[in-house]
Coordinates of C-alpha atoms in Angstrom, one line a residue:
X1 CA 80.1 93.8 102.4
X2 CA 82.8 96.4 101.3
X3 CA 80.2 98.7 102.6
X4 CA 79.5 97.5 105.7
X5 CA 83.4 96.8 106.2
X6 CA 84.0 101.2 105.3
X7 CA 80.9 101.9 107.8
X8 CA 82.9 99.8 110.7
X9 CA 86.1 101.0 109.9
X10 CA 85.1 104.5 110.3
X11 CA 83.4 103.8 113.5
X12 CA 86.6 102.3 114.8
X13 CA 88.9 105.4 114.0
X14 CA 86.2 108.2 115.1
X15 CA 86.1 105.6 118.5
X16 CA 89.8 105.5 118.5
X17 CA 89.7 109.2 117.9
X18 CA 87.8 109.6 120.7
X19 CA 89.9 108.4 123.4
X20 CA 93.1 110.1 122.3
X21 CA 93.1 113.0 124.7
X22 CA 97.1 114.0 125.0
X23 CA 97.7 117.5 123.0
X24 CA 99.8 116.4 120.1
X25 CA 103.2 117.8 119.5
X26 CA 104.0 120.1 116.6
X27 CA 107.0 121.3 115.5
X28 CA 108.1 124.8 115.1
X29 CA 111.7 125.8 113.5
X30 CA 113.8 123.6 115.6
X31 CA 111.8 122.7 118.5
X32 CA 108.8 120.5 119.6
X33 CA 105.7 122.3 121.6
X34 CA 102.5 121.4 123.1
X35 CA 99.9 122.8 120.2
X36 CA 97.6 124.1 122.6
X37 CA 99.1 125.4 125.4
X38 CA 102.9 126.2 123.0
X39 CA 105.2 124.6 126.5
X40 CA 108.6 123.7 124.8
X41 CA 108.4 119.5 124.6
X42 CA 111.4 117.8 125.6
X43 CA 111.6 113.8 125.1
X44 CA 112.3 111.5 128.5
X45 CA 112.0 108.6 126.2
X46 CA 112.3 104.4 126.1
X47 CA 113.0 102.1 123.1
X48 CA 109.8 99.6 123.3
X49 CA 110.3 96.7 121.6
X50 CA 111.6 93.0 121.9
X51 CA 113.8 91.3 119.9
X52 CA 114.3 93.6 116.8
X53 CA 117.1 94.8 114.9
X54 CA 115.6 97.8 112.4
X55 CA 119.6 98.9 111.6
X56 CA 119.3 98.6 107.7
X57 CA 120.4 95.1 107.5
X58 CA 117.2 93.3 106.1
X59 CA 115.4 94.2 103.1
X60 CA 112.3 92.9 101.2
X61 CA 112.1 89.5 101.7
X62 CA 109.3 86.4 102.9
X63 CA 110.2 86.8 106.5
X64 CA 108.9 89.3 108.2
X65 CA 108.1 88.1 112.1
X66 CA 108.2 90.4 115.0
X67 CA 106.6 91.4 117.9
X68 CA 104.3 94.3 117.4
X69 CA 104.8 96.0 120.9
X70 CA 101.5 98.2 120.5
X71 CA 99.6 94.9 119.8
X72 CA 100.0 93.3 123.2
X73 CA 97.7 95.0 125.8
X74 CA 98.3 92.4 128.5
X75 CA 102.1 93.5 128.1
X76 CA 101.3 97.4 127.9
X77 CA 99.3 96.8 131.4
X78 CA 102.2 95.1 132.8
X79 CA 104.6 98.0 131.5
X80 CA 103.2 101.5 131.2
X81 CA 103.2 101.6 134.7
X82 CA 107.0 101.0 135.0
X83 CA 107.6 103.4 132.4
X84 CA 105.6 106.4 133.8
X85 CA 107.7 105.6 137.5
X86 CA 110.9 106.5 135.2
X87 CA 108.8 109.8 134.2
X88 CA 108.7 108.3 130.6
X89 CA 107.2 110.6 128.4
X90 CA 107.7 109.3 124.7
X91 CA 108.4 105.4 123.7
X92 CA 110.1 104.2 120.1
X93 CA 108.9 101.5 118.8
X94 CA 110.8 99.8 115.6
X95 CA 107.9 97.7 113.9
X96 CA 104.2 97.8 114.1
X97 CA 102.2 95.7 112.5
X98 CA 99.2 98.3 110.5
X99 CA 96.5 95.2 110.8
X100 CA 96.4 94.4 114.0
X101 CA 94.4 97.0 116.2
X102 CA 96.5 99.3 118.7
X103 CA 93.5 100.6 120.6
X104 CA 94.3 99.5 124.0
X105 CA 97.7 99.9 124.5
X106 CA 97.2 103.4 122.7
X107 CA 94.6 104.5 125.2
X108 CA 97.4 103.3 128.1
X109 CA 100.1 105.4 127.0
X110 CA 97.7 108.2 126.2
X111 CA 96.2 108.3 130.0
X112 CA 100.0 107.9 131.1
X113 CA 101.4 111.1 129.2
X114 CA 103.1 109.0 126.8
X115 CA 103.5 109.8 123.2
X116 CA 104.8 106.9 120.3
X117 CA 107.1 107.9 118.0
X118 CA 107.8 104.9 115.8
X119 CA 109.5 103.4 112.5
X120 CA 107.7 102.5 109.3
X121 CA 109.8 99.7 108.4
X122 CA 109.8 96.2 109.7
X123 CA 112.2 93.3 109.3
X124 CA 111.3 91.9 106.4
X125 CA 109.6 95.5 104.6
X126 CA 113.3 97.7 104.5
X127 CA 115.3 99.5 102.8
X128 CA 118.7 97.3 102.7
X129 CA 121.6 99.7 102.6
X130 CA 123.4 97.2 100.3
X131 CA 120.6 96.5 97.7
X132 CA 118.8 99.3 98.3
X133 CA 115.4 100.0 96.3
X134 CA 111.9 102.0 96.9
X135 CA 109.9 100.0 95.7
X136 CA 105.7 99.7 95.7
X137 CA 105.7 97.4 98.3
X138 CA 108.0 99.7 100.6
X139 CA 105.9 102.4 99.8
X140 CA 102.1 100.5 100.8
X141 CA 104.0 99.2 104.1
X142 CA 105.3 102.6 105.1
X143 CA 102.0 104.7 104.6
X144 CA 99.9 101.7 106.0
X145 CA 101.8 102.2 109.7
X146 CA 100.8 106.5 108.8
X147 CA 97.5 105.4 108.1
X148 CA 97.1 103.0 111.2
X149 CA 98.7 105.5 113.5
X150 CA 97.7 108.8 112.3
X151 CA 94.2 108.3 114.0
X152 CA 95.4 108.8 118.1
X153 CA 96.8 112.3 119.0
X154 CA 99.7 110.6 120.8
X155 CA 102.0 110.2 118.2
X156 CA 104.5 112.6 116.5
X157 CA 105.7 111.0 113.9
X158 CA 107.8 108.5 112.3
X159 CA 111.5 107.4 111.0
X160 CA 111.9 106.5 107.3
X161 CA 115.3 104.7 108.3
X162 CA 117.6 103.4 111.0
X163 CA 121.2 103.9 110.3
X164 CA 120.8 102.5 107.1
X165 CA 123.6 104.1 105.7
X166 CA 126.5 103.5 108.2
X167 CA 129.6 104.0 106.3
X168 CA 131.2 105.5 103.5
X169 CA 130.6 102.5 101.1
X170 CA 127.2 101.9 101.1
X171 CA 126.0 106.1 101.4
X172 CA 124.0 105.5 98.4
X173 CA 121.3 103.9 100.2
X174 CA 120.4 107.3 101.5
X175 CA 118.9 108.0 98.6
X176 CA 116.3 105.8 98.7
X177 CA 115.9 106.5 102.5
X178 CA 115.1 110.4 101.9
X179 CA 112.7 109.2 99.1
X180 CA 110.9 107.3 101.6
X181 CA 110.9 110.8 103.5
X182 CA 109.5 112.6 101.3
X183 CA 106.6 110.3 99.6
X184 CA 105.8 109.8 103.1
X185 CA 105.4 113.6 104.0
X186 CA 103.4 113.6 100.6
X187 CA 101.1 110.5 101.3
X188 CA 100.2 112.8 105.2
X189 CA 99.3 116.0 103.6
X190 CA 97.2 114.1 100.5
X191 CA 95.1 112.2 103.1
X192 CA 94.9 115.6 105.4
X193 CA 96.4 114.1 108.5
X194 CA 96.7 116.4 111.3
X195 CA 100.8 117.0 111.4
X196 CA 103.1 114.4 112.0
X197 CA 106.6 114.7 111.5
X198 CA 108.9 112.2 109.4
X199 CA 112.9 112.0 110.1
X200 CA 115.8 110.0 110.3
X201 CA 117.9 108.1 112.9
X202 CA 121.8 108.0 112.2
X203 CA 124.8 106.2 113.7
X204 CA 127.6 108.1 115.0
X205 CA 130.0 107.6 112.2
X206 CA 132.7 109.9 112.2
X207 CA 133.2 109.9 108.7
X208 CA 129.6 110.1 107.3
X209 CA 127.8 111.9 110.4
X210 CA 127.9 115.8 108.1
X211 CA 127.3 114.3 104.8
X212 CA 124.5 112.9 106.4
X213 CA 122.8 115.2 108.4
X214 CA 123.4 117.9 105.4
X215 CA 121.9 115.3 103.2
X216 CA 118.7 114.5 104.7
X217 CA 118.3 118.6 105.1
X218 CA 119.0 120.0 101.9
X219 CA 117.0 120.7 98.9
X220 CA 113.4 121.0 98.9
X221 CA 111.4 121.1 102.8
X222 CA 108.8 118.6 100.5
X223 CA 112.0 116.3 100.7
X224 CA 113.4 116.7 103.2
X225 CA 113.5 115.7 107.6
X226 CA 111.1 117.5 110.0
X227 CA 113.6 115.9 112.5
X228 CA 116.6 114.5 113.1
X229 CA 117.2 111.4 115.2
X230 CA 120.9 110.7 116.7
X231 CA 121.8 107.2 117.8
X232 CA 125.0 107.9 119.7
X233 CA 126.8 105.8 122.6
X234 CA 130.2 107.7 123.2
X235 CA 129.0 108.8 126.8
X236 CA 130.5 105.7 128.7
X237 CA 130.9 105.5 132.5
X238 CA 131.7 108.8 134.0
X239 CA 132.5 110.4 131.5
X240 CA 131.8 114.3 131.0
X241 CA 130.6 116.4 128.6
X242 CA 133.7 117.4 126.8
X243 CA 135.0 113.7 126.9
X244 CA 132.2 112.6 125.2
X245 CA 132.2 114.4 122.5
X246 CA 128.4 116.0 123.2
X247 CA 129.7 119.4 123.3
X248 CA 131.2 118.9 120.3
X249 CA 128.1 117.3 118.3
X250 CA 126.1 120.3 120.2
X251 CA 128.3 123.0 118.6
X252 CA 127.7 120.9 115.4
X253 CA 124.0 120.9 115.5
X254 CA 123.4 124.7 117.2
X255 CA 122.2 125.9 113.7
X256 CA 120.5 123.1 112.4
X257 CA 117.3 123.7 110.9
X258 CA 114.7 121.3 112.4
X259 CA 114.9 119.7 115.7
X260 CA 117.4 117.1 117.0
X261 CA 117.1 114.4 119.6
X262 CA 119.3 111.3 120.4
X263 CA 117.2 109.1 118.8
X264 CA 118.8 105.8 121.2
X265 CA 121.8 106.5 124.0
X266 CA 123.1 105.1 127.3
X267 CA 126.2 102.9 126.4
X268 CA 126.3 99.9 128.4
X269 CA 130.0 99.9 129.0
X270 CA 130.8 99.6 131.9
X271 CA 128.0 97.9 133.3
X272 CA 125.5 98.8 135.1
X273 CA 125.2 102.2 133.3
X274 CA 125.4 105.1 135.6
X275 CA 123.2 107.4 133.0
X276 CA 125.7 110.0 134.2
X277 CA 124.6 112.2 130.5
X278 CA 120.9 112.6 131.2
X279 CA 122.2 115.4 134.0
X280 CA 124.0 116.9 131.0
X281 CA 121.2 116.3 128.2
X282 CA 118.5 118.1 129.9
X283 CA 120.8 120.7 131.4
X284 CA 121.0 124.3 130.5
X285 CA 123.8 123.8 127.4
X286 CA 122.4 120.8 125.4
X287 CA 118.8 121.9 125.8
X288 CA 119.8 124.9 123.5
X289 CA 120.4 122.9 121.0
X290 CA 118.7 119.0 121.9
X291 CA 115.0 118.4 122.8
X292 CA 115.8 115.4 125.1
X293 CA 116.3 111.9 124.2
X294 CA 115.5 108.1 123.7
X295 CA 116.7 105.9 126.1
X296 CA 117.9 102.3 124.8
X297 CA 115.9 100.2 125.7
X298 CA 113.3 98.9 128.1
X299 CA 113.4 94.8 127.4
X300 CA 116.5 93.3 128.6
X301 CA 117.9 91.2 125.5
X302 CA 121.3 89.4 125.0
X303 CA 122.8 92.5 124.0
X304 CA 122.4 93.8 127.8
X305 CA 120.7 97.0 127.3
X306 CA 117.9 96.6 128.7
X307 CA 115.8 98.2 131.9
X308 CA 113.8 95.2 133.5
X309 CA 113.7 91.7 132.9
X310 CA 110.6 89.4 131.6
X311 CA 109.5 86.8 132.6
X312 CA 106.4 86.1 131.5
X313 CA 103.9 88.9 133.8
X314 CA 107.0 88.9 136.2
X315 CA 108.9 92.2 135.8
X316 CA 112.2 92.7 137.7
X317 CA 113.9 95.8 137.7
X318 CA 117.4 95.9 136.9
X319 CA 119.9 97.9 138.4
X320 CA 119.5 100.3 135.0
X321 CA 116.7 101.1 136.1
X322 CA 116.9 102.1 139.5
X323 CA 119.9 104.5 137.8
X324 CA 118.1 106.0 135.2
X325 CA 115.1 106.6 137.5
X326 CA 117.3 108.5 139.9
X327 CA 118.4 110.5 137.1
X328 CA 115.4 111.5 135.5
X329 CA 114.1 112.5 138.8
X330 CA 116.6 115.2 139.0
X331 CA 116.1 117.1 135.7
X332 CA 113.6 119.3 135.0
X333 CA 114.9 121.5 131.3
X334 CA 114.0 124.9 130.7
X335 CA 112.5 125.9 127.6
X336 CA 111.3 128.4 125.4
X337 CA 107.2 129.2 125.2
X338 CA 106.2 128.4 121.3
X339 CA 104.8 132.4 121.2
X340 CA 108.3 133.9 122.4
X341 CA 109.9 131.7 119.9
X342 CA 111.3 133.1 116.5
X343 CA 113.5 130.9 114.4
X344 CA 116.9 131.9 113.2
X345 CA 118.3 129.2 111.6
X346 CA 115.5 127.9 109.2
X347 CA 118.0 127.9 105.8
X348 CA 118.5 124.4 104.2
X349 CA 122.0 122.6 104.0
X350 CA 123.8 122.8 101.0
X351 CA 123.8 119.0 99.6
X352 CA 126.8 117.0 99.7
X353 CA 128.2 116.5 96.2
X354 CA 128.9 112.9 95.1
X355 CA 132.9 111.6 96.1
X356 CA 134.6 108.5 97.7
X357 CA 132.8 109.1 100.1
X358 CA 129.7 110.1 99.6
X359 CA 127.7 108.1 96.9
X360 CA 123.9 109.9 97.1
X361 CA 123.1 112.6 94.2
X362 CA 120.3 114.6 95.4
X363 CA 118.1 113.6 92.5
X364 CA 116.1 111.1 94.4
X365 CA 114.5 107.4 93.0
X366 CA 111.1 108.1 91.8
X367 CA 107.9 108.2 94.0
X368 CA 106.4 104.1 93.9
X369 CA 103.0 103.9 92.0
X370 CA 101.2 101.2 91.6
X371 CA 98.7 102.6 88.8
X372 CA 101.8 102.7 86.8
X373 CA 103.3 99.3 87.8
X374 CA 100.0 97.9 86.5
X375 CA 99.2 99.9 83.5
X376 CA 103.0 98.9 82.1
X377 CA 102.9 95.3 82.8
X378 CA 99.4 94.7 81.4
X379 CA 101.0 96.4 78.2
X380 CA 103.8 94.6 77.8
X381 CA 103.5 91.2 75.7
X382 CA 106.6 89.2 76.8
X383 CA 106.4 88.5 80.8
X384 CA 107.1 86.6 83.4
X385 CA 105.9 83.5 85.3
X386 CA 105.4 82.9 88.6
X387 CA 106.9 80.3 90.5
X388 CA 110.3 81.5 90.3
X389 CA 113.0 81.3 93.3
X390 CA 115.0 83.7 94.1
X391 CA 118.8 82.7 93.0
X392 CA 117.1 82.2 89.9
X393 CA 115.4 85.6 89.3
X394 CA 119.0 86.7 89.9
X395 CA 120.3 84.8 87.5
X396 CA 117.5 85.7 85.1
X397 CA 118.2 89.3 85.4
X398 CA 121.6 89.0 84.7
X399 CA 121.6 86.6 81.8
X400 CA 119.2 89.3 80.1
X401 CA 120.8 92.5 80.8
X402 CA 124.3 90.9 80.5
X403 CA 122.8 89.9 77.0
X404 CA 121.0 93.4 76.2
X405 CA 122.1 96.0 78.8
X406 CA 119.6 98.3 77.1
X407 CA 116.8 96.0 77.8
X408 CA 117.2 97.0 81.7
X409 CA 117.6 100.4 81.4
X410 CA 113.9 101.1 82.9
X411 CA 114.6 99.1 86.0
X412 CA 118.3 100.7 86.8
X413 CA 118.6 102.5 90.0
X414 CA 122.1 104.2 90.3
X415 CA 122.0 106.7 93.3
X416 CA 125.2 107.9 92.8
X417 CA 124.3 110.0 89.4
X418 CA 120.8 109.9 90.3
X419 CA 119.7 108.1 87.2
X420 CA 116.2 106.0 87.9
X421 CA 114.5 103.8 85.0
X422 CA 110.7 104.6 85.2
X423 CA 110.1 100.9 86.3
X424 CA 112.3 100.9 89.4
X425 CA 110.2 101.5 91.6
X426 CA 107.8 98.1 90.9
X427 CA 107.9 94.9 92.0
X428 CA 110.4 92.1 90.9
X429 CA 107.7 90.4 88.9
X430 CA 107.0 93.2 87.2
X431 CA 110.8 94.6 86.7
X432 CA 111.5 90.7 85.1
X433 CA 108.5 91.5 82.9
X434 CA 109.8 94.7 81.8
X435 CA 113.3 93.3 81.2
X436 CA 111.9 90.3 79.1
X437 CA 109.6 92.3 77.3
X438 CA 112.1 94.5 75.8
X439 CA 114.4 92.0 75.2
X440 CA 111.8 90.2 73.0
X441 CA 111.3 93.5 71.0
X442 CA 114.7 93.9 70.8
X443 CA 115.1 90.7 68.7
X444 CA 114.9 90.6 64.6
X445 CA 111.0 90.2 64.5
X446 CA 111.6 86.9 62.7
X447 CA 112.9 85.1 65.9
X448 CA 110.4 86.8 68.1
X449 CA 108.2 83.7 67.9
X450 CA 111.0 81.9 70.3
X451 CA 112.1 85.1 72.3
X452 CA 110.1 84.4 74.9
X453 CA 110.6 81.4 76.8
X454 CA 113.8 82.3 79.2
X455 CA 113.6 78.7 80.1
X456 CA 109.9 78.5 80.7
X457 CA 109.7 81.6 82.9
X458 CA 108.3 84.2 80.8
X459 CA 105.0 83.5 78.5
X460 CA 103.1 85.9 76.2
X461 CA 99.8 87.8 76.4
X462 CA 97.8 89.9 74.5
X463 CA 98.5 93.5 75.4
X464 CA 96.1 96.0 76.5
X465 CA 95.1 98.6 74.7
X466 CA 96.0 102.0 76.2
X467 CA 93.8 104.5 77.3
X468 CA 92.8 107.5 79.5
X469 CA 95.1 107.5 82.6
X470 CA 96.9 104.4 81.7
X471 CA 97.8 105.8 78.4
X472 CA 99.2 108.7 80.2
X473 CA 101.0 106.5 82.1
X474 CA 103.0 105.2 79.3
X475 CA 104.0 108.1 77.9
X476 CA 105.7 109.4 80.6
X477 CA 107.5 105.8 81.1
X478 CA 108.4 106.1 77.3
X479 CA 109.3 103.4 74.8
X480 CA 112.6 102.1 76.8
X481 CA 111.8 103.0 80.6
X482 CA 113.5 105.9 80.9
X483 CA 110.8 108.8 81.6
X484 CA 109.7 110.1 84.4
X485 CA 106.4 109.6 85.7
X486 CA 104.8 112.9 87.0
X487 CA 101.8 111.4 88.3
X488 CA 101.3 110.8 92.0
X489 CA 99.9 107.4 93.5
X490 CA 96.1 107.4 94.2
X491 CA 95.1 108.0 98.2
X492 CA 94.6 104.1 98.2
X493 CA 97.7 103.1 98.3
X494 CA 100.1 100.7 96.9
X495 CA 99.1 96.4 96.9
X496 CA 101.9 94.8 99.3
X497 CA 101.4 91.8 96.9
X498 CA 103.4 90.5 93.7
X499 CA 100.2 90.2 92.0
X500 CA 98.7 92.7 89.7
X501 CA 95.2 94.0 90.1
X502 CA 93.9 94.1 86.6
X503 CA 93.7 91.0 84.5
X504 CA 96.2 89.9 82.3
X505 CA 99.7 91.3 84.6
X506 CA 102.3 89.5 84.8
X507 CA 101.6 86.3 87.2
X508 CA 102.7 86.9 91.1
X509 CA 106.0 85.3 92.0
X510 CA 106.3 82.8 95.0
X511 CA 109.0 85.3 96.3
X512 CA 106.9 88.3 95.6
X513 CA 109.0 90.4 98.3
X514 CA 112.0 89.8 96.5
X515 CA 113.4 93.4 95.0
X516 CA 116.8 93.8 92.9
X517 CA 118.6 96.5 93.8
X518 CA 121.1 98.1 91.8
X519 CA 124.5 96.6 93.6
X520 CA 122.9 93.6 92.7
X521 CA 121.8 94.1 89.4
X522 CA 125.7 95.4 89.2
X523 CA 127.1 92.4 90.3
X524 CA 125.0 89.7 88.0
X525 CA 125.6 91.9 85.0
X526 CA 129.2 91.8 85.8
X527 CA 128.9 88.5 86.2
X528 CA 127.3 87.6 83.0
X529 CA 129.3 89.6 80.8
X530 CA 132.6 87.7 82.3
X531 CA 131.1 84.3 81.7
X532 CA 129.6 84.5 78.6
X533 CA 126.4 83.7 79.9
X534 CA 123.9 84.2 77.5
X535 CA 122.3 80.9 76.4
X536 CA 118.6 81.6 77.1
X537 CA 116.1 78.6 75.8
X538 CA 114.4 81.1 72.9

């Protein structure tokens, strides 16, 4: 059957393949072109999707319900039409779902001229700028949306994040974020996609917006953006271009190493928007420097954004969109042809160092592998059950390292001096197996016999032996978590599950999509050291 089910899904993606007939967009030094016939690409763009909020808030977690826009063919019928009338020629879409087939609406936008760019995260799959990890499970739902979209010419790429770091106290979560960036990057050039970009989309915080935008720049290329995404909204009413602040933002940007885009614009204050700043965002000064932008957004929600209104197949056009469509009509940006084109400004940003207020060393969290994840856990004698809610894995991880701070030192995560325990990156079942494991060794071998009970959550096994890869594996973890694993994850992925897939791992938790990050570890280890808490059932 596995067979037969490789056989089909090959057939699907050379069919899929087939119908893709727009030229797909490359990127050269700081501006998107046509790859065959190298016309300067600007983006006349529409945020496409109902009732999502993809700003950093969520993290891992058992809900994870949206509306995959790309999904819904009846609904890309109803509204490719209305997009191509506002001469749309890219959509964003916040959350796809990478099992449910895209064909249809795909082919739609493709005969339309309209090209996806689109996150990897969804509501409940994140990276929470509070609790922020990179975890496994991160990591197999990020590459799944590459792998589902890599196979129509229509799209160009994808964000790792969405103004998840959006103030000076919680900058560490960048870290994660440009980790995200660059095992993505990786995971397109191991499977020999055709290229696809991989960015970021910030706010417009005044006190972050350098720190950021050097951030996500500097370093390695491997590491770092292919483009940059700005979310900004300061262009209110009729405003002008010095009022604004987009001349300033332009001067900021005009030797910036990769392309930049507003990402979402078109404040909604006063209302109905005038879209007064598309004249100025496609006009001779901003095109120097910006290659176009994303309009927010097409479905109008309670936040009052929005273009038309749904109900059911009725569309009704709101007076946004008879403004915007007036707009659009009237610019027509000049650009550069990809052979006339040399690139000045193709240097890297120095990286930010670490300060009140900025919290992201640019050593980066270790790349997610799930070979490792299981090769450590099917070693490890002490682990955990399943079955376990999640107030109480909390509390479980801070009674042990509160206990035995050296215990957790393979599953800290502490952006700010860019120190990563080998373990990190793995699932909360296995990070509570790795904590109760060494906190059993740990003990005088004489009270081993009781060390591993934590109340009935952890049990013991007979540990593998070691050998060949997995042996390799181990090594570079080391004895207390704190090596770093060299080896890159296989071109199969990462499981999206709690379980392990060899016998003998540690058993999958009801709240498998639970992940600890390191604020939270923080907190329960501060927490237990002030209570005393430290009474586990040995």
């Amino acid at each position: 059957m596995k067979g037969v089910a490789h056989v089909a899904a090959a057939a699907a993606l050379f069919a899929s393949t087939a119908l893709a007939e727009l030229d797909p967009i490359i990127i050269k030094g700081t501006k998107f072109f046509f790859k065959s016939n190298g016309t300067q690409f600007f983006m006349r763009g529409v945020a496409y999707q109902q009732e999502f909020s993809g700003n950093g808030s969520s993290s891992t977690s058992t809900t994870d319900s949206y509306m995959d826009p790309l999904a819904d063919a009846d609904a890309c019928k109803r509204d490719v039409p209305l997009l191509q009338e506002l001469r749309t020629n890219i959509i964003r879409t916040y959350a796809i779902d990478p099992t449910k087939d895209h064909t249809e609406c795909m082919r739609l936008l493709d005969e339309a001229g309209i090209y996806v760019i689109s996150d990897l995260s969804s509501p409940g799959l994140s990276i929470n700028r509070d609790e922020p990890t990179w975890t496994e499970e991160l990591y197999a739902r990020y590459t799944a949306v590459v792998d589902e979209l890599a196979q129509y010419s229509n799209v160009v790429g994808f964000f790792a994040g969405n103004e998840v770091s959006n103030a000076p106290n919680n900058t560490q979560a960048s870290a994660f974020v440009k980790a995200a960036v660059r095992d993505t990057k990786a995971h397109i050039q191991q499977r020999n996609y055709r290229e696809m970009g991989v960015g970021y989309a910030t706010n417009d915080d005044e006190d972050i917006r350098r720190d950021m935008a050097d951030y996500f720049c500097c370093d390695s290329r491997e590491s770092s953006i292919d483009f940059w995404g700005y979310n900004v909204y300061s262009w209110c009413g009729s405003s002008d271009y010095e009022e604004s602040g987009y001349k300033d933002r332009t001067e900021e940007f005009a030797d910036y190493p990769v392309p930049v885009f507003f990402a979402e614009y078109g404040c909604n204050d006063p209302e109905p928007r005038k879209f007064e700043d598309v004249e100025a965002l496609y006009g001779d000064e901003m095109t120097k420097v910006w290659s176009g932008g994303i309009i927010y957004m097409y479905f109008e929600e309670t936040n009052r954004y929005g273009l038309v209104k749904i109900d059911g197949d009725d569309v009704e056009k709101l007076p946004d969109f008879t403004a915007l469509s007036s707009q659009v009509a009237q610019v027509t940006p000049t650009g550069v042809q990809m052979d006339d084109y040399n690139p000045t400004n193709t240097k890297a940003r120095d990286c930010p160092p670490t300060s009140d207020g900025w919290n992201a060393s640019a050593v980066l969290p270790p790349t997610p592998n799930r070979q490792t994840c299981d090769c450590v856990v099917r070693n490890l004698t002490c682990i955990a059950k399943g079955g376990v809610d999640e107030d109480e894995v909390g509390e479980l991880f801070g009674t042990v390292c509160g206990l035995d701070s050296s215990a957790c030192s393979g599953i800290r995560a502490d952006a700010s001096k860019g120190e990563y325990g080998a373990v990190s990156g793995c699932n909360a079942t296995e990070q509570l197996s790795w904590v109760f494991n060494a906190y059993y060794f740990n003990q005088e071998p004489r009270n081993r016999d009781q060390a591993c009970d934590f109340d009935g959550n952890a049990r013991t096994q007979q540990p593998a032996e070691p050998s060949g890869e997995c042996e390799a594996l181990l090594e570079e973890v080391g004895s207390v978590g704190t090596g770093v694993v060299s080896s890159a994850p296989s071109s199969t992925g990462g499981s999206s599950s709690g379980e392990s897939s060899e016998t003998g791992s540690a058993d999958a938790m009801a709240i498998a999509r639970f992940d600890f990050g390191v604020l939270h570890l923080g907190a329960y280890l501060f927490t237990a050291v002030l209570t005393g808490v430290g009474m586990i059932l040995l």
